[in-house]
Short mmCIF file of C-alpha atoms and ligand atoms in Angstrom, two decimals:
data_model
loop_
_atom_site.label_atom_id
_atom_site.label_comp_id
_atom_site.label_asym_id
_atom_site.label_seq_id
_atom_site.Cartn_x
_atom_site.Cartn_y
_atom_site.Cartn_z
CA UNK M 1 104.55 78.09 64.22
CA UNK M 2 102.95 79.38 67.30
CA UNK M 3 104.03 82.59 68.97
CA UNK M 4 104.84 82.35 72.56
CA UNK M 5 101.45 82.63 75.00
CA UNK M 6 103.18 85.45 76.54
CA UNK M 7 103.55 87.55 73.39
CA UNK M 8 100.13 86.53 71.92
CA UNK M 9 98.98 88.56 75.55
CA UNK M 10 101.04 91.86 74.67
CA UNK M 11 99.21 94.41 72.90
CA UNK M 12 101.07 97.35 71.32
CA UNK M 13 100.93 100.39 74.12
CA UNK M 14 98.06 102.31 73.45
CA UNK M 15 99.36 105.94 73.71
CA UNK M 16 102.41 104.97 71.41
CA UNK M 17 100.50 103.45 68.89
CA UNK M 18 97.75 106.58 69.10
CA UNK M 19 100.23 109.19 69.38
CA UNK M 20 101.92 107.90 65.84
CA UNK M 21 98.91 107.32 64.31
CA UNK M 22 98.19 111.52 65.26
CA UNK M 23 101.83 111.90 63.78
CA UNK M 24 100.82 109.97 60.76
CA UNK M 25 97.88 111.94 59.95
CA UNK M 26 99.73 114.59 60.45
CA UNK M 27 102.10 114.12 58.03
CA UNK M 28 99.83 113.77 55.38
CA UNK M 29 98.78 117.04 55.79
CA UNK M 30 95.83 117.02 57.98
CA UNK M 31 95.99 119.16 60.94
CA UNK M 32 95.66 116.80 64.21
CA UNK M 33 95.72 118.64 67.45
CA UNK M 34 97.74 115.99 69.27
CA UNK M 35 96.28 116.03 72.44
CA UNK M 36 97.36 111.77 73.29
CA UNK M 37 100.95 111.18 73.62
CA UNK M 38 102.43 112.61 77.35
CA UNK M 39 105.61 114.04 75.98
CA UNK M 40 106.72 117.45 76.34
CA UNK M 41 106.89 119.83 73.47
CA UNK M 42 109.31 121.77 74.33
CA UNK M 43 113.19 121.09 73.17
CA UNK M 44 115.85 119.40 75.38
CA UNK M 45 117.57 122.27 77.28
CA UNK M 46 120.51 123.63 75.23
CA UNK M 47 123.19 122.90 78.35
CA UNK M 48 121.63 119.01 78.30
CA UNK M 49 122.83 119.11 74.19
CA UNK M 50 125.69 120.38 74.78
CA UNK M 51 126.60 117.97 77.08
CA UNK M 52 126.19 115.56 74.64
CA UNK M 53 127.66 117.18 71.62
CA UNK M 54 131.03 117.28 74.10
CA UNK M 55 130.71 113.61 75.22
CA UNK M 56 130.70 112.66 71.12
CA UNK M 57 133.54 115.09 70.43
CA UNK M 58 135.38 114.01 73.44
CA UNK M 59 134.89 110.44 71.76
CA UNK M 60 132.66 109.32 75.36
CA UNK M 61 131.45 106.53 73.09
CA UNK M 62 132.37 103.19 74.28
CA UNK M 63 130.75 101.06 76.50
CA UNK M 64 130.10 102.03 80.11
CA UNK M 65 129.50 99.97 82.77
CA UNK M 66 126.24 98.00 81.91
CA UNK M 67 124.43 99.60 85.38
CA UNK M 68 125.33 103.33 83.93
CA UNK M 69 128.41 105.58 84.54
CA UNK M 70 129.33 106.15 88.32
CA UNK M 71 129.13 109.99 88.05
CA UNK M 72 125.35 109.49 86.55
CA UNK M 73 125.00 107.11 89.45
CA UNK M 74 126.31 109.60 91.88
CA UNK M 75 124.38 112.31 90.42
CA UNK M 76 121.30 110.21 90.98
CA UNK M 77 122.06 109.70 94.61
CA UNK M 78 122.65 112.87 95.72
CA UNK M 79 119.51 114.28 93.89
CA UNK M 80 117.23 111.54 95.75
CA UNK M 81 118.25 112.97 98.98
CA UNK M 82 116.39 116.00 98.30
CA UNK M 83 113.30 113.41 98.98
CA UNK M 84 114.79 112.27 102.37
CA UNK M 85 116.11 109.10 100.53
CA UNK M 86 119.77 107.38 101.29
CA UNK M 87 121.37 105.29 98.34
CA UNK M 88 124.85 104.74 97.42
CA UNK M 89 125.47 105.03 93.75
CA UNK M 90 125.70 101.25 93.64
CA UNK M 91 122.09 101.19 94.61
CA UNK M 92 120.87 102.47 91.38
CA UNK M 93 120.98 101.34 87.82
CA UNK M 94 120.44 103.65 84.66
CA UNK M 95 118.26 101.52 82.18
CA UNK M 96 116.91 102.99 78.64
CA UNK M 97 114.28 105.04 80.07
CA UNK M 98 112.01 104.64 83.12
CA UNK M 99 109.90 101.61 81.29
CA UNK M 100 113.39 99.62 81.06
CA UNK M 101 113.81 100.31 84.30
CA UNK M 102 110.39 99.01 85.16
CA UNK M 103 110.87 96.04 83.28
CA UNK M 104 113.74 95.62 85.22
CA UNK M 105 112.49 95.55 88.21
CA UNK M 106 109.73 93.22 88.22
CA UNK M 107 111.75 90.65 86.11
CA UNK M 108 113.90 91.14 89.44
CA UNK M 109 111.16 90.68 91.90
CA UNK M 110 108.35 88.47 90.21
CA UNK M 111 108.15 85.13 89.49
CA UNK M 112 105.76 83.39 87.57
CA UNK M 113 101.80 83.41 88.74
CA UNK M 114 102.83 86.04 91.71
CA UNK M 115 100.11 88.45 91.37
CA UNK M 116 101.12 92.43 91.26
CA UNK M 117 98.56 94.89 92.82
CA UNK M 118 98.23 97.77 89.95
CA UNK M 119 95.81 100.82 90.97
CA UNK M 120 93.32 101.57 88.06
CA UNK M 121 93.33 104.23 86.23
CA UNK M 122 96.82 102.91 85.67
CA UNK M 123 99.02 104.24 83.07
CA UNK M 124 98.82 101.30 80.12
CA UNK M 125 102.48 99.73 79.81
CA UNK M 126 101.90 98.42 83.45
CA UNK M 127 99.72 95.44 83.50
CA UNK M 128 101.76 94.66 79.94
CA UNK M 129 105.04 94.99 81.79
CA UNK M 130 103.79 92.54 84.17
CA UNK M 131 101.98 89.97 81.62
CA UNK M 132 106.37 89.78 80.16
CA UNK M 133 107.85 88.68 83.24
CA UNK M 134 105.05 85.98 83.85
CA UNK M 135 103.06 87.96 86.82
CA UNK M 136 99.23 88.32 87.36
CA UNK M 137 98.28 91.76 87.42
CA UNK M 138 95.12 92.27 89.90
CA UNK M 139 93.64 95.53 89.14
CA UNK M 140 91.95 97.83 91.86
CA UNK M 141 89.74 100.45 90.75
CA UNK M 142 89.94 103.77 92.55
CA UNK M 143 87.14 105.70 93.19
CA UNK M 144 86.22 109.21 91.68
CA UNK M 145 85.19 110.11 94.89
CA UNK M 146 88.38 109.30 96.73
CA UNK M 147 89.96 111.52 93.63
CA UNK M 148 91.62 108.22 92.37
CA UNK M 149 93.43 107.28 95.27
CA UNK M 150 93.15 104.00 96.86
CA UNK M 151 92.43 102.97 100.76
CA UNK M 152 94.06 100.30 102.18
CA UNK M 153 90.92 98.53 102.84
CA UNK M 154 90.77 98.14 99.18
CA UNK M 155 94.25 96.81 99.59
CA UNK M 156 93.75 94.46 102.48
CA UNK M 157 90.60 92.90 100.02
CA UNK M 158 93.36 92.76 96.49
CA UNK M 159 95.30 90.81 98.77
CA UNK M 160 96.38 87.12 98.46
CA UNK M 161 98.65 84.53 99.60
CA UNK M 162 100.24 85.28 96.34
CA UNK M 163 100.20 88.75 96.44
CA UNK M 164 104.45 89.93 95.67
CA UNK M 165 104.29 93.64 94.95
CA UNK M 166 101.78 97.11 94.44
CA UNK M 167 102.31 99.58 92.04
CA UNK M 168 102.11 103.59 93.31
CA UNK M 169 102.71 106.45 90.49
CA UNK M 170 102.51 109.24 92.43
CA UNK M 171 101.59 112.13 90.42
CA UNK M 172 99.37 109.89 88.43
CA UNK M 173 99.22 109.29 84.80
CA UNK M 174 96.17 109.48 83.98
CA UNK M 175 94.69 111.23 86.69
CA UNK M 176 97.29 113.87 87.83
CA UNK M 177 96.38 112.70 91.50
CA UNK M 178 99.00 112.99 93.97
CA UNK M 179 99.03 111.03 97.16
CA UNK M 180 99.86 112.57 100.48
CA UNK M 181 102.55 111.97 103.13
CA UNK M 182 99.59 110.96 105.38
CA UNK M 183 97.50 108.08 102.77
CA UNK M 184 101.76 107.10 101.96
CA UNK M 185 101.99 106.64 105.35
CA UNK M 186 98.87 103.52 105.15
CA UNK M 187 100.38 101.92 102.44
CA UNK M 188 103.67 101.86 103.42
CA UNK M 189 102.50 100.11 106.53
CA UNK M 190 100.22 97.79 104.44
CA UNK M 191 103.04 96.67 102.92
CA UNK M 192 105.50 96.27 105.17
CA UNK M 193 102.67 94.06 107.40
CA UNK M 194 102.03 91.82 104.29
CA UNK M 195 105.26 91.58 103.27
CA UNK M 196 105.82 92.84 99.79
CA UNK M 197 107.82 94.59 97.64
CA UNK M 198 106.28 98.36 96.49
CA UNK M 199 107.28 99.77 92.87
CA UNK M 200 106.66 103.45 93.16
CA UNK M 201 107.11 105.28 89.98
CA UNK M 202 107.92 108.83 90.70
CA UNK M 203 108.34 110.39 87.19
CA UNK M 204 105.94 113.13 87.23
CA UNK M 205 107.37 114.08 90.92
CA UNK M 206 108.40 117.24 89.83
CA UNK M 207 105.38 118.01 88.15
CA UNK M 208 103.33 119.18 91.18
CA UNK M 209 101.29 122.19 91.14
CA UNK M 210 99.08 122.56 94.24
CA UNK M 211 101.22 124.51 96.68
CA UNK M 212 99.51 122.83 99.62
CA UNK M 213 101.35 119.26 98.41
CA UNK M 214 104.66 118.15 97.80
CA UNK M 215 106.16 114.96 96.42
CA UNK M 216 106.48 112.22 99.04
CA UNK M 217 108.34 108.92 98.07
CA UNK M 218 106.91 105.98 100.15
CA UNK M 219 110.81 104.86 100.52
CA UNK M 220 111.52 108.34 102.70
CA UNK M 221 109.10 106.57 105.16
CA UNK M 222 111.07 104.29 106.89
CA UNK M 223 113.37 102.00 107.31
CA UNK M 224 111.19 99.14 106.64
CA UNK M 225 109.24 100.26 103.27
CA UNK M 226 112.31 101.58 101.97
CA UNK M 227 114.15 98.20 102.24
CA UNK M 228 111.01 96.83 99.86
CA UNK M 229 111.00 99.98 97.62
CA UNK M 230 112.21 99.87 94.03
CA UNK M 231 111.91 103.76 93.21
CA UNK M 232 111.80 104.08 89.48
CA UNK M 233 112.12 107.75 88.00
CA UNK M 234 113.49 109.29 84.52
CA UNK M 235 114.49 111.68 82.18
CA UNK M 236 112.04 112.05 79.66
CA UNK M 237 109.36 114.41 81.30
CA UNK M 238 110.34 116.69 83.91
CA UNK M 239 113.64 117.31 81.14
CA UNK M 240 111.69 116.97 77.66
CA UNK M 241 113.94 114.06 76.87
CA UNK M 242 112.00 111.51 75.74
CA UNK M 243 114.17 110.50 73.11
CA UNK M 244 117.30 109.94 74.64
CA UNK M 245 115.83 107.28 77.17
CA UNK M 246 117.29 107.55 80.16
CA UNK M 247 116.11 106.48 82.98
CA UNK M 248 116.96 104.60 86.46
CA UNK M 249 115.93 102.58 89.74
CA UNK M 250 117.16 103.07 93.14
CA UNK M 251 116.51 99.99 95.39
CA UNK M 252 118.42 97.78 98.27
CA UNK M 253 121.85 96.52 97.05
CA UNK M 254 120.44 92.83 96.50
CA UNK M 255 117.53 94.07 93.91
CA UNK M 256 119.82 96.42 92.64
CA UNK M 257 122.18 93.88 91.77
CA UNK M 258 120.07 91.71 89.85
CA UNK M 259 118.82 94.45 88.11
CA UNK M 260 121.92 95.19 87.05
CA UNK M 261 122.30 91.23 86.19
CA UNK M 262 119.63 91.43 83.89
CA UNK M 263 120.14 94.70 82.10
CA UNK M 264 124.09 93.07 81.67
CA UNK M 265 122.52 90.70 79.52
CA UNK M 266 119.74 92.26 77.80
CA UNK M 267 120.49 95.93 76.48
CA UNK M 268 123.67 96.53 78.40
CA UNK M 269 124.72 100.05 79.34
CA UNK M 270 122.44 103.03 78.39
CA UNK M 271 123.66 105.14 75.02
CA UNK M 272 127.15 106.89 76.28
CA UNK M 273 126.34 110.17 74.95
CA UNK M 274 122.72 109.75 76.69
CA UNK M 275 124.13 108.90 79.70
CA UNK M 276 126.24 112.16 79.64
CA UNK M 277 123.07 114.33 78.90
CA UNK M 278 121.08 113.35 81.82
CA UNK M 279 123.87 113.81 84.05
CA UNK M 280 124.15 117.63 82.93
CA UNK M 281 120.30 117.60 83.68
CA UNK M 282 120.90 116.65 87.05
CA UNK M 283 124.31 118.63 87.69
CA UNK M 284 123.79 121.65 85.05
CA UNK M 285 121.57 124.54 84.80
CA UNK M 286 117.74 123.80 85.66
CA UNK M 287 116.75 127.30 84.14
CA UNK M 288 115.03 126.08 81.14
CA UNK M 289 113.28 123.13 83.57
CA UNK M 290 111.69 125.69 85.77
CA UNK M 291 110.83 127.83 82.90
CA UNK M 292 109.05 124.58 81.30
CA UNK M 293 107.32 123.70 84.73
CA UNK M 294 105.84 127.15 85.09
CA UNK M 295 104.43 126.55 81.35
CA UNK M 296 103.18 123.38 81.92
CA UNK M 297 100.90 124.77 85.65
CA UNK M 298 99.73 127.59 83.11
CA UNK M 299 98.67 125.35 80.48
CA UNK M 300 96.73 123.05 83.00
CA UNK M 301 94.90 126.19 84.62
CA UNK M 302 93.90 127.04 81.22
CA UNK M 303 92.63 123.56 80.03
CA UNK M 304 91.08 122.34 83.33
CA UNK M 305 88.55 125.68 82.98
CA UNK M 306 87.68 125.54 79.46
CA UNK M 307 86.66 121.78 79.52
CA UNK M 308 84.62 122.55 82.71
CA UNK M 309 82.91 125.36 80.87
CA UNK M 310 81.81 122.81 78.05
CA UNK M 311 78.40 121.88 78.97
CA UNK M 312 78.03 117.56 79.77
CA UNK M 313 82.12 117.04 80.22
CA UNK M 314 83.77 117.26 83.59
CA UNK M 315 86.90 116.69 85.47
CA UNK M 316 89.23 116.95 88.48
CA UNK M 317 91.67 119.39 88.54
CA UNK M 318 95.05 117.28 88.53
CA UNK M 319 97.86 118.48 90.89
CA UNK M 320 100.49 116.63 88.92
CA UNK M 321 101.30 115.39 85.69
CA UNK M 322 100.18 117.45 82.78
CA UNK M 323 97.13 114.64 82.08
CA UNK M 324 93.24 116.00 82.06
CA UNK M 325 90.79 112.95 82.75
CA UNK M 326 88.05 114.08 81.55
CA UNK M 327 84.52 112.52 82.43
CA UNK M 328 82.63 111.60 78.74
CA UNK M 329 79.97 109.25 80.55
CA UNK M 330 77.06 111.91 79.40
CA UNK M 331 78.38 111.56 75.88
CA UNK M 332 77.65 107.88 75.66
CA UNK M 333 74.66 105.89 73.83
CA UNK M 334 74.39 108.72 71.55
CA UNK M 335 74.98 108.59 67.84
CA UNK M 336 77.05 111.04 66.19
CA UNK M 337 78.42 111.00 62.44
CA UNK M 338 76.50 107.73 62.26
CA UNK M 339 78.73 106.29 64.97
CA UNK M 340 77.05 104.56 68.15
CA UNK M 341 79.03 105.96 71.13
CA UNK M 342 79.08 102.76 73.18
CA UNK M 343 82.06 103.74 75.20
CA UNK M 344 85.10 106.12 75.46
CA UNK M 345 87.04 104.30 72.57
CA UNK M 346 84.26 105.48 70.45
CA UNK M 347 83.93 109.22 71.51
CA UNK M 348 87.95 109.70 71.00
CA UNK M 349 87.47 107.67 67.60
CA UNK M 350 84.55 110.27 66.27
CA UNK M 351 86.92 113.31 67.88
CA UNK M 352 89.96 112.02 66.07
CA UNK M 353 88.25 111.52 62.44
CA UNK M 354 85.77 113.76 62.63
CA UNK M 355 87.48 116.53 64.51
CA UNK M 356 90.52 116.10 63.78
CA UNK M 357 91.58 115.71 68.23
CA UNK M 358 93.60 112.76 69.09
CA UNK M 359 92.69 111.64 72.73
CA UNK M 360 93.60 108.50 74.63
CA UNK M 361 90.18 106.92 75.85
CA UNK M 362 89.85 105.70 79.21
CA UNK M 363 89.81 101.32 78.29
CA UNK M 364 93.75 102.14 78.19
CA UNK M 365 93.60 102.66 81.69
CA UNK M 366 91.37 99.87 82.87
CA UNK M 367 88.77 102.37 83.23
CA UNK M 368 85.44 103.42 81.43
CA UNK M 369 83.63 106.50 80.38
CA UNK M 370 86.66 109.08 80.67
CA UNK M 371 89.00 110.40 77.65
CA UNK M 372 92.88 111.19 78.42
CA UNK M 373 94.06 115.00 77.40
CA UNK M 374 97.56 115.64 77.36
CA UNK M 375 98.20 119.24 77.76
CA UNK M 376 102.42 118.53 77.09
CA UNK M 377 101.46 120.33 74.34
CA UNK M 378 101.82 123.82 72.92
CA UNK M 379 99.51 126.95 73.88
CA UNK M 380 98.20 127.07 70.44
CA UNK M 381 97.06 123.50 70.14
CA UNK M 382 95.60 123.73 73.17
CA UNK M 383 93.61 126.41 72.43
CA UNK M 384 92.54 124.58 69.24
CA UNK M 385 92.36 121.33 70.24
CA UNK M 386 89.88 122.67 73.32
CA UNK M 387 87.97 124.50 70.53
CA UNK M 388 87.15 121.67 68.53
CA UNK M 389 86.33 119.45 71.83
CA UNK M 390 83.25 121.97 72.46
CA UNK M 391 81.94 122.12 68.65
CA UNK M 392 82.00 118.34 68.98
CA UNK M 393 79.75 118.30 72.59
CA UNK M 394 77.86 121.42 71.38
CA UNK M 395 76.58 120.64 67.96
CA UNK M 396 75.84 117.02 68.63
CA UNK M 397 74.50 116.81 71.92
N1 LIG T 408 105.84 105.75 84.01
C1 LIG T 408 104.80 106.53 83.71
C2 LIG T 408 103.73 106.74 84.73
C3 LIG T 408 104.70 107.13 82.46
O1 LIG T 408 103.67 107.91 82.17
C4 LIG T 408 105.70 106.88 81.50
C5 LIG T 408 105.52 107.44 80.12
N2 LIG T 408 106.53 108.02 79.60
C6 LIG T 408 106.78 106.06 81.88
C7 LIG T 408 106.81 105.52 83.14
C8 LIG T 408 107.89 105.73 80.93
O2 LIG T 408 108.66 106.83 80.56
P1 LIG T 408 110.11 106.70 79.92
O3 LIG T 408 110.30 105.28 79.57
O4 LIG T 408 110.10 107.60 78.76
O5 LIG T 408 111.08 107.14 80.99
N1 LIG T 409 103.96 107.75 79.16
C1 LIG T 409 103.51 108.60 78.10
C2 LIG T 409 102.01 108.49 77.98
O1 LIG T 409 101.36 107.98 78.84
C3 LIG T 409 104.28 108.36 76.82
C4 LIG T 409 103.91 107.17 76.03
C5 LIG T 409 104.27 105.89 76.68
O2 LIG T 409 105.45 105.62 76.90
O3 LIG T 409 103.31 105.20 77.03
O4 LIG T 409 101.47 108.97 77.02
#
């Protein structure tokens, strides 16, 4: 019996699958700097458990309302005005993490054959996201030059009659680049000219470490764009809770409702207890947040300089996210450990069994020659991990 052609299309997501197969290793004993997986290292914040560990004792274990608990709702509101954005509660919906949420929205948006602009280097689960709800994703490569942002004559040329939505993820994953108010500005009135709806995925948004930037959402920038805006953020980075997957989208009343419409019938309401957590995140202490964020600027400063020092690799220093994307072309169509290095898949494969690095090459991200380092990590392993990057460029090259 045949699979459906939409699941024979799906490929497992690349840093998942990478990041256990680091985790694997490393539970056999071998000692894998795990440099490919973007998820924090650092606990939840004790207040956020706590939370939790109340909402189980005080039995908060039933089902909620399927879009997420009015408080959370509430919570999410009020903290999206800090960006100059207006929803009611019953504009947003709390799905199981910000790829639910994503999921979501373009079942809510897209029907089948309407194509969906995605910016490359584009973080992985996108173009599968849209390959589930029957969309075409059309893939625009950014240039290095432009520090992997896009123009909107590149837009105006992606276009078609059948054009329904662009993606922004502003910090980037995997480039850390983070768009101004200004270049928002352009797209914002691309899209509102042309008619379609914008996803813009703001999860790194408080990960921004230039002092000369802040986070813009394109909804803040009007009426018009934020009327065609599904804003998707979450829990998992800026709070180190991956695991409890929480995350939501804030969007007009109509979208929101069918997002809601779909989530009723799919995974219903968000875990209870989860749904308690991220509201102390948003209404608790932050202490332990800014304490992380500080980390996480430090640990950038220190791995952005010792991968420029290695001789042949190079990079941009990212103003948000905690991603390096790191430039391997000079490595390529050399041999090492009787390996051809034909493209990035290969370099991170030698790294990872050789060195003992796990990386997330560039193919991933619907772009060649670069090699994804995720510095979400501790001090020590990215001392190590950095260490074992230049023995493998210095000894065989
Ligand atoms: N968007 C981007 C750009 C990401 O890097 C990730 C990875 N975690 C997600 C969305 C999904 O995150 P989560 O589902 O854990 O909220
Ligand atoms: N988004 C993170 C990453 O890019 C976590 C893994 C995932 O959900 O893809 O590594």
């Amino acid at each position: 019996m045949k699979l459906s052609d939409m699941a024979l299309k799906i490929r497992p997501s690349t840093t998942l699958s990478l990041s256990a197969e680091a985790n694997r290793r490393k539970a056999e004993g071998v000692d894998v700097i795990n440099f490919s997986a973007g998820e924090p290292d650092f606990n939840t914040p004790e207040n956020i458990k706590e939370a939790a560990i109340r909402a189980i004792n005080e039995n908060f274990t039933k089902y909620t309302p399927y879009e997420g608990i009015y408080d959370l709702r509430k919570a999410v509101a009020e903290e999206l005005s800090n960006d100059g954005l207006e929803y009611e509660p019953e504009d947003i919906v709390i799905s199981n993490g910000s790829k639910h949420a994503l999921k979501n929205a373009f079942s809510a948006i897209i029907d089948p054959g309407d194509e969906v602009i995605i910016l490359a280097p584009y973080w992985n689960s996108y173009v599968d996201i849209v390959n589930m709800v029957y969309g075409v994703p059309v893939i625009v490569q950014t240039r290095k030059e432009n520090l992997f942002k896009v123009s909107v004559d590149q837009l105006e040329e992606a276009f078609t009659p059948k054009t329904k939505a662009l993606i922004i993820n502003s910090p980037n994953n995997p480039t850390g680049a983070v768009y101004s108010e200004d270049e928002l500005r352009k797209i914002a009135d691309f899209a509102v000219e042309k008619d379609i709806y914008v996803i813009s995925d703001e999860i790194y948004k408080r990960l921004i470490y230039s002092r000369k930037l802040r986070h813009t959402s394109i909804a803040s920038l009007g009426k018009e764009i934020k009327e065609r805006t599904i804003v998707i953020d979450g829990f998992s980075k800026s709070f180190s809770m991956t695991g409890w997957r929480v995350g939501y989208s804030a969007s007009n009343r109509d979208i929101a409702q069918a997002i809601a419409n779909i989530q009723s019938n799919s995974t219903s309401n968000v875990n209870s207890v989860a749904q308690m957590a991220a509201l102390e995140a948003l209404r608790g202490d932050k202490s332990e947040v800014e304490l992380m964020l500080k980390e996480f600027q430090h640990r950038r400063d220190f791995i952005a300089q010792r991968i420029s020092d290695i001789p042949l690799l190079s990079s941009i220093l990212p103003k948000g996210a905690f991603y390096l994307f790191v430039d391997v072309s000079k490595l390529l169509g050399h041999e090492v450990k009787g390996v051809m290095l034909n493209d990035s898949t290969d370099a991170a494969r030698v790294l990872l069994d050789h060195y003992n690095v796990a990386v997330v090459p560039s193919d991933a991200f619907g772009v060649k020659n670069y090699i994804r380092i995720s510095y979400a990590t501790s001090m020590r392993d990215i001392v190590e991990g950095a260490n074992r990057i230049e023995k493998f460029v210095k000894r065989n090259f």
